[in-house]
Short mmCIF file of C-alpha atoms in Angstrom, two decimals:
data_model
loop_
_atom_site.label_atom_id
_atom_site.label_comp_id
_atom_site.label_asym_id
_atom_site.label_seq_id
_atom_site.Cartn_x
_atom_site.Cartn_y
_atom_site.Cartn_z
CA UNK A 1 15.62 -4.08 -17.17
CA UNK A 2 12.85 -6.31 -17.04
CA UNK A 3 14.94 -9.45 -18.33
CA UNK A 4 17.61 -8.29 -15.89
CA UNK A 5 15.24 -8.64 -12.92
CA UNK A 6 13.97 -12.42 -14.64
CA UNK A 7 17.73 -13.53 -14.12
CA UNK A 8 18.22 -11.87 -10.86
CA UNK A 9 15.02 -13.67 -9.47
CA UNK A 10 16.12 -14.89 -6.04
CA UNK A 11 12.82 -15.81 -4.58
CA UNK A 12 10.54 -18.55 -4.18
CA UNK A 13 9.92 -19.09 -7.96
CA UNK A 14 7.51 -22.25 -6.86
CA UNK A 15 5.10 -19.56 -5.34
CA UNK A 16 5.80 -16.88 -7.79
CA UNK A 17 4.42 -19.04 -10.60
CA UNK A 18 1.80 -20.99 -8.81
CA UNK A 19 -1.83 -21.87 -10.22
CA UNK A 20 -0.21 -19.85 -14.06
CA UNK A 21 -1.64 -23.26 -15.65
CA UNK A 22 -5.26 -22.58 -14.90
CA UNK A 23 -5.25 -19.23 -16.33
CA UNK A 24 -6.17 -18.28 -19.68
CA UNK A 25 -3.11 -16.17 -21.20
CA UNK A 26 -4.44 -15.76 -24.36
CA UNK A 27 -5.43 -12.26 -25.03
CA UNK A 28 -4.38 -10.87 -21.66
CA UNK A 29 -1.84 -7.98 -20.84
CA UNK A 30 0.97 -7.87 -17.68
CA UNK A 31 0.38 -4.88 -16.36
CA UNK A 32 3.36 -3.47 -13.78
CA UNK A 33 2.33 -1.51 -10.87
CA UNK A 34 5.30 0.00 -8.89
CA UNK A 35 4.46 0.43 -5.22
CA UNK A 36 7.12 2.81 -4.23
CA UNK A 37 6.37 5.67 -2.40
CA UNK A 38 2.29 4.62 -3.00
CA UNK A 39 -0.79 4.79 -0.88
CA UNK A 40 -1.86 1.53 -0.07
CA UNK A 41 -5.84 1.70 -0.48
CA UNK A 42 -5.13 4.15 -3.39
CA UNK A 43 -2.79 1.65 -5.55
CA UNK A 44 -5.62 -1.47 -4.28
CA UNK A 45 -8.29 0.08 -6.04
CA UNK A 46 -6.32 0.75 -9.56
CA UNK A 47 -5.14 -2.76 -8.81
CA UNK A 48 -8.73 -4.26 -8.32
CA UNK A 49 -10.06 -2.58 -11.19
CA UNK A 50 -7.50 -3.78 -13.59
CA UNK A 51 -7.97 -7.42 -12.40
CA UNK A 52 -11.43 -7.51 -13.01
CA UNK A 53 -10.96 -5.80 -16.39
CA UNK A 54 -13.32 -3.04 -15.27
CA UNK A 55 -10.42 -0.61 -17.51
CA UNK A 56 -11.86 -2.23 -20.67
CA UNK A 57 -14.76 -1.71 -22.63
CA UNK A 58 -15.99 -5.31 -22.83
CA UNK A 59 -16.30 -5.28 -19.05
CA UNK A 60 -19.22 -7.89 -18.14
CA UNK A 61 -19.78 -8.59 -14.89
CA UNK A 62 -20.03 -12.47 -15.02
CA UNK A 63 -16.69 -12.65 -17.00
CA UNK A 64 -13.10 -12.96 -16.16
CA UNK A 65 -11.84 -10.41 -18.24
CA UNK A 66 -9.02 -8.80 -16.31
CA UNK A 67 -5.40 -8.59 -17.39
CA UNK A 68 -2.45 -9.92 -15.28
CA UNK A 69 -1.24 -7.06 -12.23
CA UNK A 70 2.32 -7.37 -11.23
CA UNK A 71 2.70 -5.34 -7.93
CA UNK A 72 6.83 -4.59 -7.67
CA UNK A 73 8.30 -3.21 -4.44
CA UNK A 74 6.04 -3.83 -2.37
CA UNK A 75 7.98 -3.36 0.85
CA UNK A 76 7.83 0.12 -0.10
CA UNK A 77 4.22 1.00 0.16
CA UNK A 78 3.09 4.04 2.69
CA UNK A 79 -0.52 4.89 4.18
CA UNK A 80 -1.94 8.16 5.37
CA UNK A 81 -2.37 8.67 9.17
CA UNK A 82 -1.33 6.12 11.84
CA UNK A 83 -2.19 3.34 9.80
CA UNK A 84 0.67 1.56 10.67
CA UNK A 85 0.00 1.29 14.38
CA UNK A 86 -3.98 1.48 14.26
CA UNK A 87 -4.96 -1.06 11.72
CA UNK A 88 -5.30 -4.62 12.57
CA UNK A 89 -5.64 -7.92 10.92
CA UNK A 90 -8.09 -10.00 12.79
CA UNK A 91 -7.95 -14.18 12.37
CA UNK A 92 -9.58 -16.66 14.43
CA UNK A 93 -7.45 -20.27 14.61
CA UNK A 94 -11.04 -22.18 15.91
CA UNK A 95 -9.87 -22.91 19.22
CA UNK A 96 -12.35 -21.17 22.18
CA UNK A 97 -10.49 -17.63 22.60
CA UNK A 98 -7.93 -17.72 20.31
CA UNK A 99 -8.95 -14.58 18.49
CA UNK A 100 -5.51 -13.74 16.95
CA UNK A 101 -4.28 -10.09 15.57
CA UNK A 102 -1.43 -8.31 13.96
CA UNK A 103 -0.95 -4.78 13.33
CA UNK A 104 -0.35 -3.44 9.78
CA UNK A 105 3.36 -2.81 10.47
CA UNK A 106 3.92 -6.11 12.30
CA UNK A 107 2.56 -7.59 9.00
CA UNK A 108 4.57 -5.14 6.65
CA UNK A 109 7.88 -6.66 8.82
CA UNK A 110 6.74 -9.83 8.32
CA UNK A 111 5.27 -10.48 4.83
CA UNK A 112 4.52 -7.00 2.96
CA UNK A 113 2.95 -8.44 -0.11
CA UNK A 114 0.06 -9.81 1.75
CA UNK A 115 -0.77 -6.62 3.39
CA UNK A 116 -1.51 -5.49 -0.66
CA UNK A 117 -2.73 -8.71 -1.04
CA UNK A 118 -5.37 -8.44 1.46
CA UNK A 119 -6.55 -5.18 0.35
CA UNK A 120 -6.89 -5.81 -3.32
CA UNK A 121 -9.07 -9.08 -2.68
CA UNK A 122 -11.79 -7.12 0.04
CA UNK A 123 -12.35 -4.58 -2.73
CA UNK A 124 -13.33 -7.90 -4.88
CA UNK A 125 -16.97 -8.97 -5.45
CA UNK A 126 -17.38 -11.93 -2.95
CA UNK A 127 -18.43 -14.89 -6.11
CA UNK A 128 -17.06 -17.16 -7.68
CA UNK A 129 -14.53 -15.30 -10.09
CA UNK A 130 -12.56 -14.27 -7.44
CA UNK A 131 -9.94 -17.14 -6.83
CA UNK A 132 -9.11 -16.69 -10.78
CA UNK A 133 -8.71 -13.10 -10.12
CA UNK A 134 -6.47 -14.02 -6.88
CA UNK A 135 -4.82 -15.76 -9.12
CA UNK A 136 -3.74 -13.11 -11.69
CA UNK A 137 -2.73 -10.90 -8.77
CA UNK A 138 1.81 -11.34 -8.47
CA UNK A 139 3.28 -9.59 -5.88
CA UNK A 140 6.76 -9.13 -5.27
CA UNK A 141 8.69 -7.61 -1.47
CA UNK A 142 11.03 -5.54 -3.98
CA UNK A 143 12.00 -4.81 -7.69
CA UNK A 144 12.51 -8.62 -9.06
CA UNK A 145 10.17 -10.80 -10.95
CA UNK A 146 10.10 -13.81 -13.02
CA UNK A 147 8.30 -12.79 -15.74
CA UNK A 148 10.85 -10.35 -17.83
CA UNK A 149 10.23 -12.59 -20.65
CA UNK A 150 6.39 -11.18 -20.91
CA UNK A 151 5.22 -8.29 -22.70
CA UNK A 152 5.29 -6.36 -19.45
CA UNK A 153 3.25 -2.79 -19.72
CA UNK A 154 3.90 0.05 -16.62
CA UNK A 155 0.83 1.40 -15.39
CA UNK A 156 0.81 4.91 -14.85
CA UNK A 157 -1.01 5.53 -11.64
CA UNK A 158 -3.51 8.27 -12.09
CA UNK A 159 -2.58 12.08 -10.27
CA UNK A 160 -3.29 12.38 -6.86
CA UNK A 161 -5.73 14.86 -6.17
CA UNK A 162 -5.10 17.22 -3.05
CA UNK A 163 -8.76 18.70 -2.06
CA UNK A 164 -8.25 22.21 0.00
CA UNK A 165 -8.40 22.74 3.70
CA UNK A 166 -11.35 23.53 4.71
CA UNK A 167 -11.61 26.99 6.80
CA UNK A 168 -11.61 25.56 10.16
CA UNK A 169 -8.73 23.08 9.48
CA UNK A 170 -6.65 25.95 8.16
CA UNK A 171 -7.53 28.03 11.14
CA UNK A 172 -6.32 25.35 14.00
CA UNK A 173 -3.35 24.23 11.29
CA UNK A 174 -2.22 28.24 12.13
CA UNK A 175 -2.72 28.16 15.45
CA UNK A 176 -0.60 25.26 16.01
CA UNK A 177 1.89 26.73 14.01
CA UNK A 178 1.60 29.15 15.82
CA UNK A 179 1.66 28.12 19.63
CA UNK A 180 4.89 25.91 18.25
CA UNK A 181 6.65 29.41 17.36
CA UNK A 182 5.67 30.82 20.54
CA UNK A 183 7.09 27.57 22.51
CA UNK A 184 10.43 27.46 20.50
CA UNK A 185 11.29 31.64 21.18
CA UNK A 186 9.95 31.02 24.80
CA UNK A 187 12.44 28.24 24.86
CA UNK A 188 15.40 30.68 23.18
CA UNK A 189 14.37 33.70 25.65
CA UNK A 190 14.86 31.38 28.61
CA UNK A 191 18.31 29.96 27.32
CA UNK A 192 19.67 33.41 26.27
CA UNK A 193 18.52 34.42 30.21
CA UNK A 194 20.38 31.69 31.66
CA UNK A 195 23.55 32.55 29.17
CA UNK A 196 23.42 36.24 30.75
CA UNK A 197 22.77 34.83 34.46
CA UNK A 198 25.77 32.80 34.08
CA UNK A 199 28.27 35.33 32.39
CA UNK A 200 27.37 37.60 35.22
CA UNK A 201 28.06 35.42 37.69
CA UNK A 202 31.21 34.17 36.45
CA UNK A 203 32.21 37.92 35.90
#
């Protein structure tokens, strides 16, 4: 599959295999994260720990440890909430007042691998490691990649863990549920009325 998706590599290969020269391949594993169906912050911090090589145990802080991270389908990616309209990217161009911004979706539309991008490299220690760790960090829109000629190794993301409602939320979660079922046999009472009403009338 993997050498399948090397021959069937339509992108931009020039940017797919940029700055490979001034890495150090010796030693290191390609690790495959698929995005599908993900949480975005959740699959950024298994990414950001396998870049920095933080998984191994000859993790040292002032070393560039961390194995290659190959992020596949990365149009596919989800977040909790109303991420999608509520987040925003904020970049000034240097001109007086021309604070620019762009919502998470408007970015997913337009480029989706940066929005991972982005969040992998602000969970990243701010010093000088961190444009060799950029740089070890290949992310692809969907399930094509260049590099089926790699030993390429899935990651298995860890299980999600699903922490109980607390009393209170499970209380208004029943009400709501409730009022809703209330609403919808209001709603059928007043349509079965208006049935009746109109039978009579035409009788």
């Amino acid at each position: 599959m993997a050498n399948q998706a090397a021959t069937a590599f339509s992108g931009n290969m020039k940017k797919a295999l940029a700055g490979l020269r001034r890495i150090n391949l010796e030693g290191l594993r390609w690790r495959v994260f698929d995005a599908k169906g993900q949480v975005l912050g959740r699959l950024a911090s298994q990414v950001a720990t396998v870049v920095q090589g933080k998984d191994k145990p000859t993790y040292t802080p002032n070393r560039d440890d961390g194995d290659m991270c190959i992020v596949l389908n990365a149009k596919d990616i989800c977040v909790t909430g109303r991420k999608l309209k509520n987040k925003v990217y904020y970049w000034h161009t240097g001109y007086i007042g021309h604070l620019k911004e762009r919502t998470l979706k408007e970015q997913m539309e337009r480029d989706p691998t940066e929005a991972i991008r982005k969040a992998v490299l602000r969970m990243l220690p701010r010093n000088k490691l961190r444009d060799d760790r950029d740089r070890k960090l290949r992310i692809f829109p969907g399930s094509e990649h260049p590099f089926g000629d790699r030993p390429l190794e899935p990651y298995v993301m860890p299980p999600r863990r699903v922490r109980e409602l607390r009393p209170r939320v499970r209380r208004a979660m029943i009400r709501e549920q409730k009022k809703a079922e209330m609403q919808q046999s209001n709603k059928d009472t007043r349509k079965n009325r208006k049935k009746e009403v109109e039978a009579e009338v035409t009788a």
